[in-house]
Coordinates of N, CA and C in Angstrom, one line a residue:
M1 N 10.1 4.5 22.8 CA 11.0 3.9 21.8 C 10.2 3.0 20.9
I2 N 9.0 2.6 21.2 CA 8.1 1.9 20.3 C 6.8 2.7 20.1
L3 N 6.5 3.0 18.9 CA 5.3 3.7 18.6 C 4.3 2.6 18.2
H4 N 3.0 2.8 18.7 CA 2.0 1.8 18.4 C 0.7 2.4 18.2
T5 N 0.0 2.0 17.1 CA -1.3 2.5 16.8 C -2.1 1.3 16.2
T6 N -3.4 1.3 16.3 CA -4.2 0.3 15.6 C -5.2 1.1 14.7
D7 N -5.1 0.8 13.4 CA -5.9 1.6 12.4 C -6.5 0.6 11.4
N8 N -7.8 0.6 11.3 CA -8.5 -0.3 10.3 C -8.1 -1.7 10.5
A9 N -8.1 -2.1 11.8 CA -7.8 -3.5 12.3 C -6.4 -3.9 12.1
V10 N -5.5 -3.0 11.8 CA -4.1 -3.2 11.6 C -3.3 -2.7 12.8
S11 N -2.5 -3.5 13.5 CA -1.6 -3.1 14.5 C -0.3 -2.7 13.9
W12 N 0.1 -1.4 14.1 CA 1.3 -0.8 13.5 C 2.3 -0.7 14.7
I13 N 3.4 -1.5 14.6 CA 4.5 -1.5 15.6 C 5.7 -0.9 14.9
T14 N 6.1 0.3 15.5 CA 7.2 1.1 14.8 C 8.4 1.2 15.8
L15 N 9.5 0.7 15.4 CA 10.7 1.0 16.2 C 11.1 2.4 16.1
N16 N 11.4 3.1 17.2 CA 11.6 4.5 17.1 C 12.8 5.0 17.9
R17 N 14.0 4.5 17.4 CA 15.3 5.0 17.9 C 16.1 5.3 16.7
P18 N 15.7 6.3 15.9 CA 16.4 6.6 14.7 C 17.9 7.0 14.9
E19 N 18.2 7.6 16.0 CA 19.5 8.0 16.3 C 20.5 6.8 16.5
A20 N 19.9 5.6 16.8 CA 20.7 4.4 17.0 C 20.4 3.4 15.9
M21 N 19.9 3.9 14.7 CA 19.5 3.0 13.6 C 18.6 1.9 14.1
N22 N 17.8 2.2 15.2 CA 16.8 1.3 15.7 C 17.4 0.0 16.2
A23 N 18.6 0.1 16.7 CA 19.2 -1.1 17.4 C 18.2 -1.4 18.6
V24 N 17.8 -2.6 18.7 CA 16.7 -2.9 19.6 C 17.2 -3.1 21.0
T25 N 16.6 -2.4 22.0 CA 17.0 -2.6 23.4 C 16.2 -3.7 24.1
W26 N 16.6 -4.0 25.3 CA 15.9 -5.0 26.1 C 14.4 -4.6 26.2
D27 N 14.2 -3.3 26.6 CA 12.8 -2.9 26.8 C 12.0 -2.9 25.5
Q28 N 12.6 -2.4 24.4 CA 11.9 -2.5 23.2 C 11.5 -3.9 22.8
R29 N 12.4 -4.8 22.9 CA 12.1 -6.2 22.6 C 10.9 -6.7 23.4
E30 N 10.9 -6.4 24.7 CA 9.8 -6.9 25.5 C 8.5 -6.3 25.1
R31 N 8.5 -5.0 24.7 CA 7.3 -4.3 24.2 C 6.8 -4.9 22.9
V32 N 7.7 -5.2 22.0 CA 7.3 -5.8 20.7 C 6.7 -7.2 21.0
I33 N 7.3 -8.0 21.8 CA 6.8 -9.3 22.1 C 5.4 -9.2 22.7
A34 N 5.2 -8.2 23.6 CA 3.9 -8.0 24.3 C 2.8 -7.6 23.3
L35 N 3.2 -6.7 22.4 CA 2.3 -6.2 21.4 C 1.9 -7.3 20.4
L36 N 2.8 -8.2 20.0 CA 2.5 -9.3 19.2 C 1.5 -10.3 19.9
A37 N 1.7 -10.5 21.2 CA 0.8 -11.4 21.9 C -0.5 -10.7 22.0
D38 N -0.6 -9.4 22.2 CA -1.9 -8.7 22.3 C -2.6 -8.8 20.9
A39 N -1.9 -8.7 19.9 CA -2.5 -8.8 18.5 C -3.1 -10.2 18.3
S40 N -2.4 -11.2 18.8 CA -3.0 -12.6 18.7 C -4.3 -12.7 19.4
A41 N -4.4 -12.1 20.6 CA -5.5 -12.3 21.4 C -6.7 -11.4 21.1
D42 N -6.4 -10.3 20.4 CA -7.4 -9.3 20.2 C -8.2 -9.5 18.9
P43 N -9.5 -9.8 18.9 CA -10.2 -10.0 17.7 C -10.4 -8.8 16.8
A44 N -10.1 -7.6 17.4 CA -10.2 -6.4 16.7 C -9.0 -6.1 15.8
V45 N -7.9 -6.9 16.1 CA -6.7 -6.8 15.3 C -6.6 -7.9 14.4
R46 N -6.4 -7.7 13.1 CA -6.5 -8.7 12.1 C -5.2 -8.8 11.2
A47 N -4.3 -7.9 11.4 CA -3.0 -7.9 10.7 C -2.1 -7.0 11.5
V48 N -0.8 -7.2 11.3 CA 0.3 -6.5 12.0 C 1.3 -6.0 11.0
V49 N 1.8 -4.8 11.2 CA 2.9 -4.3 10.4 C 4.0 -3.9 11.4
I50 N 5.3 -4.4 11.1 CA 6.4 -3.9 11.9 C 7.3 -3.1 11.0
T51 N 7.6 -1.9 11.4 CA 8.4 -1.0 10.6 C 9.3 -0.1 11.6
A52 N 9.9 1.0 11.0 CA 10.8 1.8 11.9 C 10.8 3.2 11.3
T53 N 11.3 4.1 12.1 CA 11.5 5.5 11.7 C 13.0 5.7 11.3
G54 N 13.3 6.7 10.6 CA 14.6 7.1 10.2 C 15.2 6.3 9.1
K55 N 16.5 6.2 9.0 CA 17.2 5.5 7.9 C 17.4 4.0 8.1
G56 N 17.2 3.6 9.3 CA 17.5 2.1 9.6 C 16.2 1.4 10.0
F57 N 16.1 0.2 9.6 CA 15.0 -0.7 10.1 C 15.4 -1.2 11.5
C58 N 16.5 -1.8 11.6 CA 17.0 -2.3 12.9 C 18.4 -2.7 12.7
A59 N 19.4 -2.1 13.4 CA 20.8 -2.4 13.3 C 21.3 -3.5 14.1
G60 N 20.3 -4.3 14.8 CA 20.7 -5.4 15.6 C 20.3 -5.2 17.0
A61 N 20.9 -5.9 17.9 CA 20.6 -5.8 19.3 C 21.5 -4.8 20.0
D62 N 20.9 -4.0 20.9 CA 21.6 -3.1 21.7 C 21.5 -3.6 23.2
L63 N 22.6 -4.2 23.6 CA 22.5 -4.8 24.9 C 22.8 -3.9 26.1
R64 N 23.0 -2.6 25.8 CA 23.2 -1.6 26.9 C 22.1 -1.5 27.8
G65 N 20.9 -1.8 27.3 CA 19.7 -1.6 28.2 C 19.3 -2.9 28.9
A66 N 20.1 -3.9 28.8 CA 19.8 -5.2 29.5 C 20.0 -5.1 31.0
P67 N 19.2 -5.9 31.8 CA 19.4 -5.8 33.2 C 20.9 -6.2 33.6
A68 N 21.3 -5.5 34.6 CA 22.7 -5.8 35.1 C 22.8 -7.2 35.6
T69 N 24.0 -7.8 35.4 CA 24.2 -9.1 35.9 C 25.6 -9.1 36.6
G70 N 25.8 -10.1 37.3 CA 27.1 -10.3 38.0 C 28.1 -10.9 37.1
E71 N 29.1 -11.6 37.7 CA 30.1 -12.3 36.9 C 29.4 -13.4 36.1
R72 N 29.8 -13.5 34.8 CA 29.2 -14.4 33.9 C 29.7 -15.8 34.2
V73 N 28.8 -16.8 34.2 CA 29.1 -18.2 34.4 C 28.6 -19.0 33.2
A74 N 29.0 -20.2 33.1 CA 28.6 -21.1 32.0 C 27.1 -21.2 31.9
G75 N 26.5 -21.0 30.7 CA 25.1 -21.0 30.6 C 24.4 -19.7 30.5
D76 N 25.1 -18.6 30.9 CA 24.5 -17.3 30.9 C 24.2 -16.8 29.5
V77 N 25.2 -17.0 28.5 CA 25.0 -16.5 27.2 C 23.8 -17.2 26.5
A78 N 23.8 -18.6 26.6 CA 22.7 -19.3 26.0 C 21.3 -18.9 26.6
R79 N 21.3 -18.7 27.9 CA 20.1 -18.3 28.5 C 19.6 -16.9 28.0
T80 N 20.6 -16.0 27.9 CA 20.3 -14.7 27.4 C 19.7 -14.7 26.0
I81 N 20.3 -15.6 25.1 CA 19.8 -15.7 23.8 C 18.4 -16.3 23.8
R82 N 18.2 -17.4 24.6 CA 16.8 -18.0 24.6 C 15.8 -17.0 25.1
R83 N 16.1 -16.2 26.1 CA 15.1 -15.3 26.7 C 15.0 -14.0 25.9
G84 N 16.0 -13.7 25.0 CA 16.0 -12.5 24.3 C 15.7 -12.6 22.8
A85 N 16.7 -12.8 22.0 CA 16.6 -12.8 20.6 C 15.6 -13.9 20.1
Q86 N 15.8 -15.0 20.7 CA 14.9 -16.2 20.2 C 13.5 -16.0 20.6
R87 N 13.2 -15.4 21.7 CA 11.8 -15.1 22.1 C 11.2 -14.1 21.1
L88 N 12.0 -13.1 20.7 CA 11.5 -12.1 19.8 C 11.1 -12.7 18.4
I89 N 12.0 -13.5 17.9 CA 11.7 -14.1 16.6 C 10.5 -15.1 16.7
A90 N 10.5 -15.9 17.8 CA 9.3 -16.8 18.0 C 8.0 -16.1 18.1
A91 N 8.0 -14.9 18.7 CA 6.8 -14.1 18.9 C 6.2 -13.7 17.5
V92 N 7.1 -13.4 16.6 CA 6.6 -13.1 15.2 C 6.1 -14.4 14.5
L93 N 6.9 -15.4 14.6 CA 6.5 -16.7 13.9 C 5.2 -17.2 14.5
D94 N 5.0 -17.1 15.8 CA 3.8 -17.6 16.5 C 2.6 -16.7 16.5
C95 N 2.8 -15.5 16.1 CA 1.7 -14.5 16.1 C 0.5 -15.1 15.3
E96 N -0.7 -15.0 15.8 CA -1.8 -15.6 15.1 C -2.4 -14.7 14.1
K97 N -1.8 -13.6 13.9 CA -2.2 -12.7 12.8 C -1.1 -12.6 11.8
P98 N -1.4 -12.3 10.5 CA -0.3 -12.2 9.5 C 0.5 -10.9 9.9
V99 N 1.8 -11.1 9.8 CA 2.8 -10.0 10.1 C 3.5 -9.6 8.9
I100 N 3.5 -8.3 8.6 CA 4.2 -7.7 7.4 C 5.4 -6.9 8.0
A101 N 6.6 -7.1 7.4 CA 7.7 -6.2 7.7 C 7.8 -5.2 6.6
A102 N 7.8 -3.9 7.0 CA 8.1 -2.8 6.1 C 9.4 -2.3 6.3
V103 N 10.4 -2.7 5.6 CA 11.8 -2.5 5.9 C 12.3 -1.2 5.2
N104 N 12.5 -0.2 6.0 CA 12.8 1.2 5.5 C 14.2 1.4 5.2
G105 N 15.1 0.6 5.8 CA 16.6 0.9 5.7 C 17.3 -0.4 6.1
T106 N 18.5 -0.2 6.7 CA 19.4 -1.3 7.0 C 18.7 -2.2 8.0
A107 N 18.8 -3.5 7.8 CA 18.3 -4.5 8.7 C 19.5 -5.5 8.9
A108 N 20.2 -5.4 10.1 CA 21.4 -6.1 10.3 C 21.2 -7.0 11.5
G109 N 21.9 -8.2 11.5 CA 21.9 -9.1 12.6 C 20.4 -9.5 13.0
I110 N 20.1 -9.3 14.3 CA 18.7 -9.7 14.7 C 17.7 -8.8 14.0
G111 N 18.1 -7.6 13.5 CA 17.1 -6.8 12.7 C 16.8 -7.5 11.4
A112 N 17.7 -8.1 10.7 CA 17.4 -8.9 9.5 C 16.5 -10.1 9.8
H113 N 16.8 -10.8 10.9 CA 16.0 -11.9 11.3 C 14.6 -11.5 11.7
L114 N 14.5 -10.4 12.3 CA 13.1 -9.9 12.6 C 12.3 -9.7 11.3
A115 N 12.9 -9.2 10.3 CA 12.2 -9.0 9.0 C 11.9 -10.4 8.4
F116 N 12.9 -11.3 8.4 CA 12.7 -12.6 7.7 C 11.7 -13.5 8.4
A117 N 11.5 -13.2 9.7 CA 10.5 -14.0 10.5 C 9.1 -13.6 10.1
C118 N 8.9 -12.4 9.5 CA 7.6 -12.0 9.2 C 7.0 -12.8 8.0
D119 N 5.7 -12.8 7.9 CA 5.0 -13.5 6.8 C 5.2 -13.0 5.5
L120 N 5.3 -11.6 5.4 CA 5.5 -10.9 4.1 C 6.5 -9.8 4.4
V121 N 7.4 -9.6 3.4 CA 8.5 -8.6 3.6 C 8.4 -7.6 2.4
L122 N 8.2 -6.3 2.8 CA 8.3 -5.2 1.8 C 9.6 -4.5 2.2
A123 N 10.3 -4.0 1.2 CA 11.5 -3.3 1.4 C 11.6 -2.0 0.5
A124 N 12.1 -0.9 1.1 CA 12.4 0.3 0.3 C 13.6 0.0 -0.5
E125 N 13.7 0.7 -1.6 CA 14.8 0.5 -2.6 C 16.2 0.6 -1.9
Q126 N 16.3 1.5 -0.9 CA 17.6 1.7 -0.3 C 17.9 0.7 0.9
A127 N 16.9 -0.2 1.2 CA 17.1 -1.1 2.3 C 18.2 -2.1 1.9
K128 N 18.9 -2.6 3.0 CA 19.9 -3.7 2.8 C 19.8 -4.6 4.0
F129 N 20.3 -5.8 3.8 CA 20.2 -6.8 4.8 C 21.7 -7.3 5.1
I130 N 22.1 -7.4 6.3 CA 23.5 -7.8 6.6 C 23.5 -8.8 7.7
Q131 N 24.2 -9.9 7.5 CA 24.5 -10.9 8.5 C 25.8 -10.5 9.2
V132 N 25.7 -9.6 10.1 CA 26.9 -9.0 10.7 C 27.7 -9.9 11.7
F133 N 27.1 -11.0 12.1 CA 27.7 -11.8 13.1 C 29.1 -12.2 12.8
V134 N 29.4 -12.7 11.6 CA 30.7 -13.1 11.3 C 31.7 -12.0 11.4
R135 N 31.3 -10.8 11.1 CA 32.2 -9.6 11.2 C 32.7 -9.4 12.7
R136 N 31.9 -9.9 13.6 CA 32.2 -9.8 15.0 C 32.8 -11.1 15.6
G137 N 33.0 -12.1 14.8 CA 33.5 -13.3 15.2 C 32.4 -14.1 16.0
L138 N 31.2 -13.9 15.6 CA 30.1 -14.5 16.4 C 29.3 -15.5 15.5
V139 N 28.6 -16.4 16.1 CA 27.6 -17.3 15.5 C 26.3 -16.6 15.3
P140 N 25.6 -16.7 14.2 CA 24.3 -16.1 14.1 C 23.4 -16.6 15.1
D141 N 22.7 -15.6 15.8 CA 21.7 -16.0 16.7 C 20.3 -15.4 16.4
G142 N 19.4 -15.5 17.2 CA 18.0 -15.0 16.9 C 17.4 -15.7 15.7
G143 N 17.7 -17.0 15.6 CA 17.1 -17.9 14.6 C 17.6 -17.8 13.2
G144 N 18.7 -17.1 13.0 CA 19.3 -17.0 11.7 C 19.6 -18.3 11.0
A145 N 20.2 -19.2 11.6 CA 20.6 -20.5 11.0 C 19.4 -21.4 10.8
Y146 N 18.2 -21.0 11.4 CA 17.0 -21.7 11.2 C 16.2 -21.1 10.1
L147 N 16.1 -19.8 10.0 CA 15.3 -19.1 9.0 C 15.9 -19.1 7.6
L148 N 17.2 -18.7 7.5 CA 17.8 -18.5 6.2 C 17.8 -19.7 5.3
P149 N 18.2 -20.9 5.8 CA 18.2 -22.1 4.9 C 16.8 -22.4 4.4
R150 N 15.8 -22.1 5.2 CA 14.4 -22.4 4.8 C 14.0 -21.4 3.8
L151 N 14.5 -20.2 3.7 CA 14.1 -19.2 2.8 C 14.9 -19.3 1.5
V152 N 16.2 -19.6 1.6 CA 17.1 -19.5 0.4 C 17.9 -20.7 0.1
G153 N 17.8 -21.7 1.0 CA 18.6 -22.9 0.8 C 19.9 -22.8 1.6
P154 N 20.5 -24.0 1.9 CA 21.7 -24.0 2.7 C 22.9 -23.3 2.1
Q155 N 23.1 -23.5 0.8 CA 24.3 -22.8 0.2 C 24.2 -21.3 0.2
R156 N 23.1 -20.8 -0.2 CA 22.9 -19.3 -0.1 C 23.0 -18.8 1.3
A157 N 22.4 -19.5 2.2 CA 22.4 -19.1 3.6 C 23.9 -19.1 4.1
K158 N 24.7 -20.1 3.8 CA 26.1 -20.1 4.2 C 26.8 -18.9 3.6
E159 N 26.6 -18.6 2.3 CA 27.3 -17.5 1.7 C 27.0 -16.2 2.4
L160 N 25.7 -16.0 2.8 CA 25.4 -14.8 3.5 C 26.0 -14.7 4.9
M161 N 26.0 -15.9 5.5 CA 26.5 -15.9 6.9 C 28.0 -16.0 7.0
F162 N 28.7 -16.6 6.1 CA 30.1 -16.8 6.1 C 30.8 -15.5 5.8
F163 N 30.3 -14.7 4.8 CA 30.9 -13.5 4.4 C 30.4 -12.2 5.1
G164 N 29.1 -12.2 5.4 CA 28.6 -11.0 6.1 C 28.5 -9.8 5.2
D165 N 28.4 -10.0 3.9 CA 28.3 -8.9 2.9 C 26.9 -8.3 3.0
S166 N 26.9 -7.0 2.7 CA 25.6 -6.2 2.6 C 24.8 -6.7 1.4
L167 N 23.6 -7.1 1.6 CA 22.7 -7.5 0.5 C 21.7 -6.5 0.2
P168 N 21.8 -5.8 -1.0 CA 20.8 -4.8 -1.4 C 19.4 -5.4 -1.5
A169 N 18.4 -4.5 -1.3 CA 17.0 -5.0 -1.4 C 16.7 -5.7 -2.7
A170 N 17.2 -5.2 -3.8 CA 16.9 -5.9 -5.1 C 17.4 -7.3 -5.1
D171 N 18.6 -7.5 -4.6 CA 19.2 -8.9 -4.5 C 18.4 -9.7 -3.5
A172 N 18.0 -9.1 -2.4 CA 17.2 -9.9 -1.5 C 15.9 -10.3 -2.1
E173 N 15.3 -9.5 -2.9 CA 14.1 -9.9 -3.6 C 14.3 -11.0 -4.6
R174 N 15.5 -10.9 -5.3 CA 15.8 -12.0 -6.3 C 16.0 -13.3 -5.6
L175 N 16.5 -13.3 -4.4 CA 16.8 -14.5 -3.6 C 15.5 -15.1 -3.0
G176 N 14.5 -14.3 -2.9 CA 13.3 -14.7 -2.2 C 13.2 -14.3 -0.8
L177 N 14.1 -13.5 -0.3 CA 14.0 -13.0 1.1 C 13.0 -11.9 1.2
V178 N 12.7 -11.2 0.1 CA 11.8 -10.0 0.1 C 10.7 -10.3 -0.9
N179 N 9.4 -10.0 -0.6 CA 8.3 -10.1 -1.5 C 8.3 -9.1 -2.6
R180 N 8.6 -7.8 -2.1 CA 8.5 -6.7 -3.1 C 9.4 -5.6 -2.7
V181 N 10.1 -4.9 -3.6 CA 10.9 -3.7 -3.4 C 10.1 -2.6 -4.0
V182 N 10.0 -1.5 -3.2 CA 9.2 -0.3 -3.7 C 10.1 0.9 -3.4
P183 N 9.8 2.0 -4.1 CA 10.4 3.3 -3.7 C 10.1 3.7 -2.3
A184 N 11.0 4.4 -1.7 CA 10.9 4.7 -0.2 C 9.6 5.4 0.1
D185 N 9.2 6.3 -0.8 CA 8.0 7.1 -0.5 C 6.7 6.3 -0.8
E186 N 6.8 5.1 -1.2 CA 5.7 4.2 -1.4 C 5.6 3.1 -0.4
L187 N 6.6 3.0 0.5 CA 6.7 1.8 1.4 C 5.5 1.8 2.4
E188 N 5.2 2.9 3.0 CA 4.1 2.9 4.0 C 2.8 2.6 3.3
K189 N 2.6 3.3 2.1 CA 1.4 3.1 1.4 C 1.2 1.7 1.0
T190 N 2.2 1.0 0.5 CA 2.1 -0.4 0.1 C 1.8 -1.3 1.3
A191 N 2.6 -1.0 2.4 CA 2.3 -1.8 3.6 C 0.9 -1.7 4.1
R192 N 0.4 -0.5 4.0 CA -1.0 -0.2 4.5 C -2.0 -1.0 3.5
E193 N -1.7 -0.9 2.2 CA -2.6 -1.6 1.3 C -2.6 -3.1 1.6
W194 N -1.4 -3.7 1.7 CA -1.3 -5.1 1.9 C -2.0 -5.5 3.3
A195 N -1.7 -4.7 4.3 CA -2.2 -5.1 5.7 C -3.7 -5.0 5.7
E196 N -4.2 -3.9 5.1 CA -5.7 -3.7 5.1 C -6.4 -4.8 4.3
R197 N -5.7 -5.2 3.2 CA -6.3 -6.4 2.5 C -6.3 -7.6 3.3
L198 N -5.2 -7.9 4.0 CA -5.2 -9.0 4.9 C -6.3 -8.9 6.0
A199 N -6.4 -7.7 6.6 CA -7.3 -7.4 7.7 C -8.8 -7.6 7.2
A200 N -9.0 -7.5 6.0 CA -10.4 -7.7 5.4 C -10.6 -9.2 5.1
G201 N -9.7 -10.0 5.3 CA -9.8 -11.4 4.9 C -10.3 -12.3 6.0
P202 N -10.4 -13.6 5.8 CA -10.8 -14.6 6.8 C -9.7 -14.8 7.8
T203 N -9.7 -14.1 8.9 CA -8.5 -14.0 9.8 C -8.1 -15.4 10.3
R204 N -9.1 -16.2 10.8 CA -8.8 -17.5 11.3 C -8.2 -18.4 10.3
A205 N -8.7 -18.4 9.1 CA -8.2 -19.2 8.0 C -6.8 -18.8 7.7
I206 N -6.5 -17.5 7.7 CA -5.1 -17.1 7.4 C -4.2 -17.5 8.5
A207 N -4.7 -17.4 9.8 CA -3.8 -17.9 10.9 C -3.5 -19.3 10.8
M208 N -4.5 -20.2 10.5 CA -4.2 -21.6 10.4 C -3.3 -21.9 9.1
T209 N -3.5 -21.1 8.1 CA -2.6 -21.3 6.9 C -1.2 -21.0 7.3
K210 N -1.0 -19.9 8.0 CA 0.4 -19.6 8.5 C 1.0 -20.7 9.3
Q211 N 0.2 -21.3 10.2 CA 0.7 -22.4 11.1 C 1.0 -23.6 10.2
L212 N 0.2 -23.9 9.2 CA 0.4 -25.1 8.4 C 1.7 -24.9 7.6
V213 N 1.9 -23.7 7.0 CA 3.1 -23.5 6.2 C 4.4 -23.6 7.1
N214 N 4.3 -22.9 8.2 CA 5.5 -22.9 9.1 C 5.8 -24.3 9.6
A215 N 4.8 -25.1 9.9 CA 5.0 -26.5 10.4 C 5.4 -27.4 9.3
S216 N 5.0 -27.1 8.1 CA 5.4 -28.0 7.0 C 6.9 -28.2 6.8
L217 N 7.6 -27.2 7.2 CA 9.1 -27.2 6.9 C 9.8 -28.2 7.8
E218 N 9.1 -28.7 8.8 CA 9.7 -29.8 9.6 C 8.8 -31.1 9.6
S219 N 7.8 -31.1 8.8 CA 6.9 -32.3 8.8 C 7.1 -33.2 7.6
D220 N 6.8 -34.5 7.8 CA 6.7 -35.4 6.6 C 5.3 -35.2 6.0
R221 N 5.1 -35.9 4.9 CA 3.9 -35.6 4.1 C 2.7 -36.1 4.9
A222 N 2.8 -37.2 5.6 CA 1.6 -37.7 6.3 C 1.2 -36.8 7.4
T223 N 2.2 -36.3 8.1 CA 1.9 -35.3 9.2 C 1.3 -34.0 8.7
A224 N 1.9 -33.5 7.6 CA 1.4 -32.3 7.0 C 0.0 -32.5 6.5
F225 N -0.3 -33.6 5.8 CA -1.7 -33.8 5.3 C -2.7 -33.9 6.5
A226 N -2.3 -34.6 7.5 CA -3.2 -34.7 8.7 C -3.4 -33.4 9.3
A227 N -2.4 -32.5 9.5 CA -2.6 -31.2 10.0 C -3.5 -30.4 9.1
E228 N -3.3 -30.5 7.8 CA -4.1 -29.7 6.9 C -5.6 -30.1 7.0
A229 N -5.9 -31.4 7.1 CA -7.3 -31.9 7.3 C -7.9 -31.4 8.6
A230 N -7.1 -31.5 9.6 CA -7.6 -31.0 11.0 C -7.8 -29.5 11.0
A231 N -7.0 -28.8 10.3 CA -7.1 -27.3 10.3 C -8.4 -26.9 9.5
Q232 N -8.6 -27.6 8.4 CA -9.9 -27.4 7.6 C -11.1 -27.7 8.4
E233 N -11.0 -28.8 9.2 CA -12.2 -29.2 10.0 C -12.5 -28.1 11.0
I234 N -11.5 -27.6 11.6 CA -11.7 -26.5 12.6 C -12.2 -25.3 11.9
N235 N -11.5 -25.0 10.8 CA -11.9 -23.7 10.1 C -13.3 -23.7 9.6
M236 N -13.9 -24.9 9.2 CA -15.2 -24.9 8.7 C -16.3 -24.6 9.8
T237 N -15.8 -24.5 11.1 CA -16.8 -24.1 12.1 C -16.8 -22.5 12.3
T238 N -16.0 -21.8 11.5 CA -15.9 -20.4 11.7 C -17.0 -19.7 10.9
A239 N -17.3 -18.5 11.4 CA -18.3 -17.7 10.7 C -17.8 -17.3 9.3
D240 N -16.5 -17.0 9.2 CA -16.0 -16.5 7.9 C -16.0 -17.6 6.9
A241 N -15.8 -18.9 7.3 CA -15.9 -20.0 6.3 C -17.3 -20.1 5.8
N242 N -18.3 -20.0 6.7 CA -19.7 -20.1 6.3 C -20.0 -18.9 5.3
E243 N -19.5 -17.8 5.7 CA -19.7 -16.6 4.8 C -19.1 -16.8 3.4
G244 N -17.9 -17.4 3.4 CA -17.2 -17.6 2.1 C -17.9 -18.5 1.2
V245 N -18.5 -19.6 1.8 CA -19.2 -20.5 1.0 C -20.5 -19.9 0.6
A246 N -21.2 -19.2 1.5 CA -22.5 -18.6 1.2 C -22.4 -17.6 0.1
S247 N -21.3 -16.8 0.2 CA -21.1 -15.7 -0.8 C -20.8 -16.3 -2.2
F248 N -20.1 -17.4 -2.2 CA -19.8 -18.1 -3.5 C -21.1 -18.6 -4.1
V249 N -21.9 -19.3 -3.3 CA -23.2 -19.8 -3.8 C -24.1 -18.6 -4.3
A250 N -24.1 -17.5 -3.6 CA -24.9 -16.4 -4.0 C -24.3 -15.5 -5.0
R251 N -23.1 -15.8 -5.4 CA -22.4 -15.0 -6.4 C -22.2 -13.6 -6.0
R252 N -21.8 -13.3 -4.8 CA -21.5 -12.0 -4.3 C -20.2 -12.0 -3.6
S253 N -19.6 -10.8 -3.3 CA -18.4 -10.7 -2.6 C -18.5 -11.0 -1.2
P254 N -17.6 -11.8 -0.6 CA -17.8 -12.1 0.8 C -17.5 -10.9 1.7
S255 N -18.1 -10.9 2.9 CA -17.8 -9.9 3.9 C -17.3 -10.6 5.2
Y256 N -16.0 -10.6 5.4 CA -15.4 -11.4 6.5 C -15.3 -10.5 7.7
E257 N -15.5 -11.1 8.9 CA -15.5 -10.4 10.2 C -14.3 -10.8 11.1
G258 N -13.6 -11.8 10.6 CA -12.4 -12.3 11.4 C -12.8 -13.2 12.5
R259 N -14.0 -13.9 12.3 CA -14.5 -14.8 13.4 C -14.9 -16.1 12.8

């Protein structure tokens, strides 16, 4: 149900349940989390793409594959969310390699949050994003109330979550939820071009830049400035930083190795 390949230093993670619009099961979620952890630890992987087969990117969570439980008691739901949807979103946010979402179709519920957690979002023209929770009488989970206000501001986030309307890809791009909208037949090509460009870059510098940007949303200026200085101190010990400076001095293109 998860296709995985590594090509030109890019880890491609593909949801593969097109008959269910790629509603993510318990097992799929665990596999994606594991693959993201592997990507962080593997120096041969320098970028990640998350995409899907068929007409849907991810229609949300499919709980039918979850382990059987007995009678529900207080705390069970919160524990399930912490261990499930929130772990998936955190795995994307915490991945030490840049993660691109290539959204081929409908991204609903946790599927939308999976895309929004990625560092860059590409969407096919027919893609749409839906905060379905309110339609079911539910509170958004999987980090939705954390991610959306940071991406579009509180008022826009509330509009999306209160009404649960379908948001076309073009409108998502206008709001800043999507980096670029492309024709469907160009989605994979564009994702590959972006991922391979990232994979050819200074991997550790990009990883620390990702951490700095994500942390800045909860930091005051002094804390953010201190983190920036510390990150640059660490980064200057990498081979890629030395190569970047040397190539600048020599007036040649740098050749980064991700180390």
